[in-house]
Coordinates of C-alpha atoms in Angstrom, one line a residue:
M9 CA 0.1 -0.1 -0.1
Q10 CA 1.1 4.0 -0.6
R11 CA 1.0 4.7 3.0
H12 CA 3.3 6.6 5.3
A13 CA 4.9 3.4 7.8
V14 CA 6.8 5.8 9.9
H15 CA 7.0 3.9 13.0
H16 CA 9.3 1.9 10.5
V17 CA 11.0 5.1 9.0
L18 CA 11.7 6.0 12.3
Q19 CA 14.2 3.8 12.4
K20 CA 15.7 2.6 9.2
S21 CA 13.7 2.3 6.2
I22 CA 9.9 1.6 5.1
G23 CA 8.2 -0.7 2.7
V24 CA 7.7 0.8 -0.7
R25 CA 10.9 1.3 -1.8
A26 CA 12.7 2.3 -5.3
F27 CA 16.4 0.8 -4.2
V28 CA 19.7 3.6 -5.1
T29 CA 23.0 3.5 -5.8
L30 CA 24.4 7.1 -4.9
M31 CA 27.6 9.1 -4.0
G32 CA 27.2 10.4 -0.2
T33 CA 27.1 14.2 -2.1
L34 CA 23.6 13.1 -3.9
G35 CA 22.7 13.3 -0.1
G36 CA 24.8 17.0 0.9
V37 CA 28.0 18.0 -0.6
A38 CA 30.4 18.5 2.2
A39 CA 29.7 21.6 3.9
A40 CA 33.2 22.8 2.7
Q41 CA 32.3 23.0 -0.2
A42 CA 28.7 25.2 0.6
G43 CA 30.8 28.3 1.1
S44 CA 31.2 28.8 -2.2
E45 CA 28.0 28.2 -4.1
A46 CA 26.2 31.4 -5.8
A47 CA 23.3 31.8 -4.9
S48 CA 20.7 32.5 -8.4
A49 CA 17.0 33.5 -8.1
P50 CA 14.1 30.9 -8.4
S51 CA 12.3 30.4 -12.3
A52 CA 9.2 32.6 -12.4
L53 CA 6.1 30.3 -12.6
P54 CA 2.4 31.5 -13.7
A55 CA 0.4 32.6 -10.6
S56 CA -2.3 30.0 -10.5
A57 CA 0.9 27.2 -10.9
P58 CA 0.7 24.5 -8.3
A59 CA 3.6 23.2 -9.7
A60 CA 7.1 23.8 -7.9
S61 CA 9.8 22.4 -10.3
A62 CA 11.9 25.8 -11.0
P63 CA 14.7 25.5 -8.8
V64 CA 16.0 28.2 -6.0
A65 CA 18.7 29.4 -5.1
S66 CA 22.1 27.6 -3.8
A67 CA 23.4 30.1 -1.7
P68 CA 25.6 29.8 0.7
I69 CA 23.8 28.0 3.8
A70 CA 24.5 29.7 7.0
P71 CA 26.9 27.6 9.3
L72 CA 24.8 25.8 12.4
A73 CA 23.4 28.3 14.8
K74 CA 25.0 27.8 18.3
S75 CA 22.1 27.1 20.6
K76 CA 21.1 24.6 23.5
E77 CA 20.6 22.2 20.9
Q78 CA 23.6 19.0 21.9
H79 CA 23.6 17.8 18.6
E80 CA 23.6 19.7 14.4
R81 CA 24.3 18.4 11.3
L82 CA 23.9 18.8 7.2
A83 CA 21.0 15.4 7.3
G84 CA 21.0 15.1 3.4
A85 CA 19.3 16.8 0.3
F86 CA 16.2 18.0 -1.5
W87 CA 16.4 17.7 -5.2
Q88 CA 14.0 18.8 -8.3
G89 CA 13.7 19.2 -11.6
T90 CA 12.4 17.2 -14.7
V91 CA 12.2 13.6 -17.1
G92 CA 12.4 15.2 -20.5
K93 CA 10.0 14.1 -23.6
G94 CA 11.2 11.1 -24.7
A95 CA 10.5 9.2 -28.3
D96 CA 6.9 7.2 -26.9
S97 CA 6.6 9.6 -23.7
P98 CA 5.4 13.1 -22.3
A99 CA 8.1 15.0 -20.3
W100 CA 7.5 15.0 -15.8
N101 CA 8.6 16.6 -12.7
L102 CA 10.4 14.7 -10.3
W103 CA 11.2 15.5 -6.4
L104 CA 14.1 13.6 -4.6
N105 CA 14.4 13.9 -1.0
V106 CA 17.7 11.8 -0.3
Y107 CA 18.8 11.3 4.1
D108 CA 22.5 10.5 5.2
P109 CA 22.2 7.9 7.6
P110 CA 22.1 8.7 11.3
P111 CA 26.0 9.4 12.7
K112 CA 26.1 6.1 14.3
A113 CA 25.6 4.2 11.4
Q114 CA 28.2 6.0 9.3
E115 CA 30.8 5.4 12.7
G116 CA 30.2 1.6 12.9
D117 CA 30.4 1.6 8.4
K118 CA 34.3 0.9 8.1
D119 CA 33.0 0.1 3.7
P120 CA 33.9 3.9 2.1
V121 CA 31.3 3.2 -0.1
A122 CA 28.8 0.9 2.0
D123 CA 26.4 4.4 3.7
T124 CA 22.6 3.0 3.6
L125 CA 21.1 6.5 2.3
T126 CA 17.4 6.8 3.0
G127 CA 14.5 8.8 1.6
E128 CA 11.1 10.0 -0.7
A129 CA 10.6 10.2 -4.3
Y130 CA 7.7 12.4 -6.1
D131 CA 6.7 12.7 -9.4
D132 CA 4.0 13.4 -11.7
R133 CA 4.1 11.4 -15.0
P134 CA 0.8 10.6 -16.6
Q135 CA -0.7 7.6 -15.0
G136 CA 1.9 7.3 -13.0
R137 CA 2.3 6.5 -9.1
A138 CA 3.3 9.3 -7.1
F139 CA 4.9 8.6 -4.1
W140 CA 8.1 6.2 -4.0
S141 CA 10.0 5.9 -1.2
I142 CA 13.9 5.4 -1.7
E143 CA 17.1 3.3 -0.1
G144 CA 20.3 2.8 -1.2
R145 CA 24.5 2.9 -1.2
N146 CA 27.0 5.1 -1.9
A147 CA 28.8 4.9 -5.2
P148 CA 32.1 6.4 -5.7
E149 CA 33.6 8.4 -8.7
R150 CA 29.8 10.8 -8.3
R151 CA 28.1 8.2 -10.3
F152 CA 23.9 6.6 -9.3
V153 CA 21.5 4.6 -9.7
W154 CA 18.1 4.5 -8.7
R155 CA 16.2 1.8 -9.0
E156 CA 12.0 2.2 -8.3
R157 CA 10.1 0.0 -6.3
A158 CA 6.8 -0.1 -4.9
E159 CA 3.9 -1.7 -3.1
A160 CA 0.5 -2.3 -4.6
L161 CA -2.4 -3.6 -4.6
D162 CA -3.1 -7.0 -7.1
A163 CA -6.6 -7.9 -8.1
A164 CA -7.3 -9.6 -5.5
G165 CA -6.0 -7.4 -3.1
Q166 CA -3.4 -8.8 -2.0
A167 CA 0.2 -6.6 -1.2
V168 CA 2.6 -7.2 -4.2
M169 CA 6.2 -5.2 -4.6
R170 CA 6.3 -3.7 -8.7
E171 CA 9.3 -2.8 -10.1
G172 CA 9.7 0.9 -11.4
G173 CA 12.3 2.5 -14.2
T174 CA 15.8 2.6 -13.8
L175 CA 17.5 6.4 -13.5
S176 CA 20.8 6.1 -13.8
G177 CA 23.3 9.3 -14.1
A178 CA 26.3 11.6 -12.6
L179 CA 26.3 14.4 -9.7
S180 CA 28.2 17.8 -11.7
V181 CA 31.3 18.2 -9.8
D182 CA 29.9 20.9 -7.4
G183 CA 27.6 18.1 -6.4
T184 CA 24.4 20.6 -7.1
T185 CA 23.2 18.9 -10.7
A186 CA 22.8 15.3 -11.2
T187 CA 22.0 14.5 -14.9
G188 CA 21.6 11.1 -16.2
T189 CA 18.9 9.3 -17.9
W190 CA 15.6 7.2 -16.8
S191 CA 15.0 4.0 -18.5
D192 CA 11.4 1.4 -18.3
G193 CA 11.6 -1.7 -21.0
G194 CA 13.2 -0.1 -23.3
R195 CA 12.2 3.9 -23.8
S196 CA 14.8 6.1 -22.0
Q197 CA 14.4 9.1 -21.5
P198 CA 16.6 12.1 -20.0
F199 CA 16.3 13.6 -17.0
T200 CA 18.3 16.9 -14.9
L201 CA 17.9 17.6 -11.5
K202 CA 18.5 20.7 -9.2
R203 CA 20.2 20.7 -5.2
A204 CA 17.7 23.2 -4.4
A205 CA 17.7 22.4 -0.6
R206 CA 20.0 20.9 2.4
Y207 CA 18.4 18.9 5.4
Q208 CA 19.6 20.3 8.8
E209 CA 18.8 17.7 11.8
A210 CA 19.5 19.0 15.0
I211 CA 18.3 17.3 18.7
S212 CA 18.0 18.6 21.6
A213 CA 15.8 18.3 25.2
S214 CA 12.9 19.5 25.9
G215 CA 11.5 18.7 29.2
Q216 CA 12.2 15.2 29.8
A217 CA 12.0 14.3 26.1
R218 CA 15.0 14.5 23.6
L219 CA 13.4 15.8 20.6
T220 CA 14.9 15.2 17.4
E221 CA 13.9 18.0 14.3
R222 CA 15.5 18.0 10.7
Y223 CA 14.1 20.6 8.5
P224 CA 15.1 21.9 5.2
V225 CA 17.8 25.2 4.2
T226 CA 17.2 26.7 1.5
G227 CA 18.9 30.0 1.1
D228 CA 16.9 31.8 0.3
A229 CA 15.7 33.9 3.1
A230 CA 11.5 34.1 2.3
I231 CA 11.3 30.7 1.3
D232 CA 13.4 29.5 4.6
A233 CA 11.2 31.8 6.6
L234 CA 8.2 29.2 5.4
V235 CA 9.9 26.6 6.7
Q236 CA 11.2 28.0 10.1
S237 CA 7.5 29.1 10.5
L238 CA 6.2 25.1 10.4
R239 CA 9.2 24.4 13.4
V240 CA 7.5 23.4 16.3
R241 CA 10.6 23.2 18.6
R242 CA 9.3 21.7 21.8
C243 CA 8.2 18.3 22.3
D244 CA 4.6 18.3 24.8
Q245 CA 4.2 17.9 28.3
Y246 CA 4.3 14.6 28.8
D247 CA 6.4 13.3 25.9
T248 CA 9.5 11.1 26.6
E249 CA 10.6 11.3 22.8
C250 CA 9.3 13.7 19.7
V251 CA 10.8 13.9 16.4
I252 CA 9.9 16.9 13.7
R253 CA 10.2 16.5 10.2
I254 CA 9.3 18.7 7.9
S255 CA 10.2 18.1 4.1
A256 CA 10.2 19.9 0.5
I257 CA 7.5 18.8 -1.8
G258 CA 7.9 21.5 -4.3
L259 CA 10.3 24.4 -4.2
G260 CA 10.2 27.9 -6.3
D261 CA 7.9 30.4 -6.5
T262 CA 5.3 27.6 -5.0
V263 CA 6.2 26.4 -2.0
S264 CA 4.9 22.9 -0.6
L265 CA 5.6 21.4 2.8
L266 CA 5.2 18.9 4.7
R267 CA 4.9 18.3 8.6
M268 CA 5.3 15.3 10.0
V269 CA 5.3 15.1 14.1
W270 CA 5.9 11.9 15.8
A271 CA 5.6 11.7 20.0
Y272 CA 5.7 9.4 22.2
S273 CA 4.1 9.4 25.9
G274 CA 3.7 5.9 27.2
G275 CA 1.8 2.8 26.0
A276 CA 2.8 0.4 23.2
H277 CA 3.4 2.8 20.6
G278 CA 4.0 6.8 19.8
N279 CA 1.6 8.9 16.9
Y280 CA 2.4 11.1 14.4
S281 CA 0.0 13.4 12.5
F282 CA 0.7 15.6 9.6
A283 CA 0.0 19.6 9.2
G284 CA 0.6 20.7 5.1
G285 CA 2.2 24.5 4.5
N286 CA 1.7 25.7 0.9
W287 CA 2.5 29.1 -0.5
R288 CA 2.5 31.3 -3.4
R289 CA 5.0 33.9 -4.2
G290 CA 3.0 37.0 -5.4
A291 CA 4.4 40.5 -5.4
Q292 CA 3.3 40.8 -1.5
G293 CA 5.8 38.0 -1.0
F294 CA 4.5 34.8 -0.2
L295 CA 0.9 33.9 0.3
P296 CA -0.6 31.0 2.5
I297 CA -2.1 28.8 0.0
A298 CA -5.7 26.6 0.9
L299 CA -7.2 24.3 -1.0
A300 CA -10.3 26.9 -1.5
D301 CA -7.7 28.3 -3.4
V302 CA -6.8 25.7 -5.9
L303 CA -9.7 25.0 -6.6
N304 CA -12.9 26.1 -6.7
P305 CA -14.7 26.0 -3.7
T306 CA -18.0 24.7 -4.8
S307 CA -20.3 22.0 -2.5
A308 CA -19.8 20.4 -6.5
C309 CA -16.8 20.7 -6.2
L310 CA -16.3 18.9 -2.6
Q311 CA -18.6 16.2 -4.2
S312 CA -16.2 15.9 -7.5
F313 CA -13.4 16.1 -5.2
N314 CA -14.4 13.1 -1.8
T315 CA -14.8 10.9 -4.8
Q316 CA -11.5 11.3 -5.7
L317 CA -10.1 10.8 -2.5
V318 CA -12.0 8.1 -1.3
D319 CA -11.2 5.6 -4.6
A320 CA -7.4 6.9 -4.7
L321 CA -7.3 5.8 -1.2
K322 CA -9.3 2.8 -1.9
R323 CA -7.0 2.0 -3.9
E324 CA -3.8 2.6 -1.6
G325 CA -6.0 0.1 0.6
A326 CA -7.4 2.6 2.8
P327 CA -9.4 0.1 5.4
E328 CA -12.4 2.6 5.9
A329 CA -11.3 5.2 2.4
S330 CA -15.1 6.7 3.1
R331 CA -13.6 8.3 5.9
G332 CA -10.6 9.9 3.8
A333 CA -13.5 12.7 2.6
L334 CA -13.4 16.3 3.4
K335 CA -15.6 18.8 4.9
E336 CA -16.6 22.4 3.1
K337 CA -13.8 23.4 6.0
D338 CA -11.3 21.6 5.1
L339 CA -11.1 23.7 1.9
R340 CA -10.3 26.9 3.5
N341 CA -7.6 25.4 6.6
A342 CA -4.5 26.4 5.5
A343 CA -3.2 24.0 7.8
F344 CA -4.9 21.2 6.6
P345 CA -2.4 17.9 5.7
F346 CA -2.0 18.5 1.6
T347 CA 0.4 18.3 -0.6
L348 CA 0.7 20.7 -4.4
Q349 CA 3.1 18.2 -6.3
G350 CA 2.5 18.8 -10.0
D351 CA -0.5 18.2 -11.7
R352 CA -1.9 16.4 -8.1
I353 CA -3.2 17.6 -4.7
V354 CA -2.1 15.0 -2.5
V355 CA -4.0 14.7 1.3
H356 CA -2.0 13.1 3.4
Y357 CA -3.7 10.8 6.1
G358 CA -2.1 10.2 9.4
P359 CA -2.4 6.6 11.3
Y360 CA -7.2 5.8 12.8
E361 CA -7.5 8.4 10.4
V362 CA -9.1 6.1 7.5
G363 CA -7.5 3.0 9.1
P364 CA -6.6 1.1 12.1
Y365 CA -2.9 1.9 13.6
S366 CA -1.9 -1.2 12.4
S367 CA -2.1 0.1 8.5
G368 CA -0.1 2.8 9.1
A369 CA -1.2 6.9 7.1
F370 CA -1.6 6.3 4.0
R371 CA -1.7 9.3 0.8
A372 CA -4.1 10.0 -2.2
A373 CA -3.2 11.8 -4.8
V374 CA -5.6 13.7 -6.6
R375 CA -4.7 14.6 -10.7
L376 CA -6.8 18.7 -11.4
D377 CA -7.5 17.3 -15.2
D378 CA -9.7 14.4 -13.4
L379 CA -11.3 16.6 -10.9
G380 CA -14.0 18.4 -14.2
A381 CA -15.2 21.0 -14.9
A382 CA -17.0 22.0 -11.1
C383 CA -13.7 22.5 -9.5
K384 CA -12.4 24.7 -12.0
R385 CA -11.7 28.3 -11.1
P386 CA -13.3 31.6 -12.9
T387 CA -11.0 32.9 -14.8
T388 CA -12.2 36.3 -13.0

């Protein structure tokens, strides 16, 4: 199922995978290189475009702040770009988060090319999957290979592992771009990726709890301020541990972020939930985007949108998919857990929302073109 198995992610990896082989600089170039990177302004996007595939500034990342935090490190990178049009396939956008292994894993691994990397991949290819998980290992000579794998349901409703295409290529000398070829079943298309952010991880004490925060840093002051607005910076009073992760989904003139908060305060397991953050850059700076700013917020549109959401949840195996239908108030809530991924709106569901905790979390992707005329916003 296309679910967030976050209780596994927090330890090692999750069941929905793509295998990745790449060198450590894909997760982040050595910190010494950061000071030499020049800033570049993001490309303009149409005001109505939900996609955020334009590159953002790769300005120097400020030195890690000195604070009460016990440990800070660079923990990975966010990449975005395009897979070019092939002889028999259209072009699509690609977004990729790659996270470095935790420090203890790095110290215990004596093989210089054996560091395990994890993360997520997103794309908006027609009729394609909206989400993949990735896992891989470093490789020498700045080259990499990504093999797509994802768990899906067969006709009988049983979980099966689906093999996808392969992305193979190389990093630029400065580690800020990656180019190569996507191939699948004899088809091949070129791709180009740009590193749009690097992840910073901070571990500190919050009352009696251990707090771990991971969030992207872009070098664009306005975008980084949006990221900071989603930070929580503390655990709740009765927590003994909490993990807060802000993931980039798209960066540019449209910014789409997803925050996951996991907390444990006793009992059999912790629990986690999601919050979204979406903004569009305008003349007065970034303005928040709610679903009502993307869709025509009418009852007819809501009905169409809910039909698509529930169908998507059923395809992903959500035991109680019908509970995933939205209410009118959700359309106007800027913190509602949705993200913008190319031509798709993706709604994120935590445990218990559309099934028992054991089922994990789910995401439902709906293509704007599938919603029909009822959801098109007026042009005047």
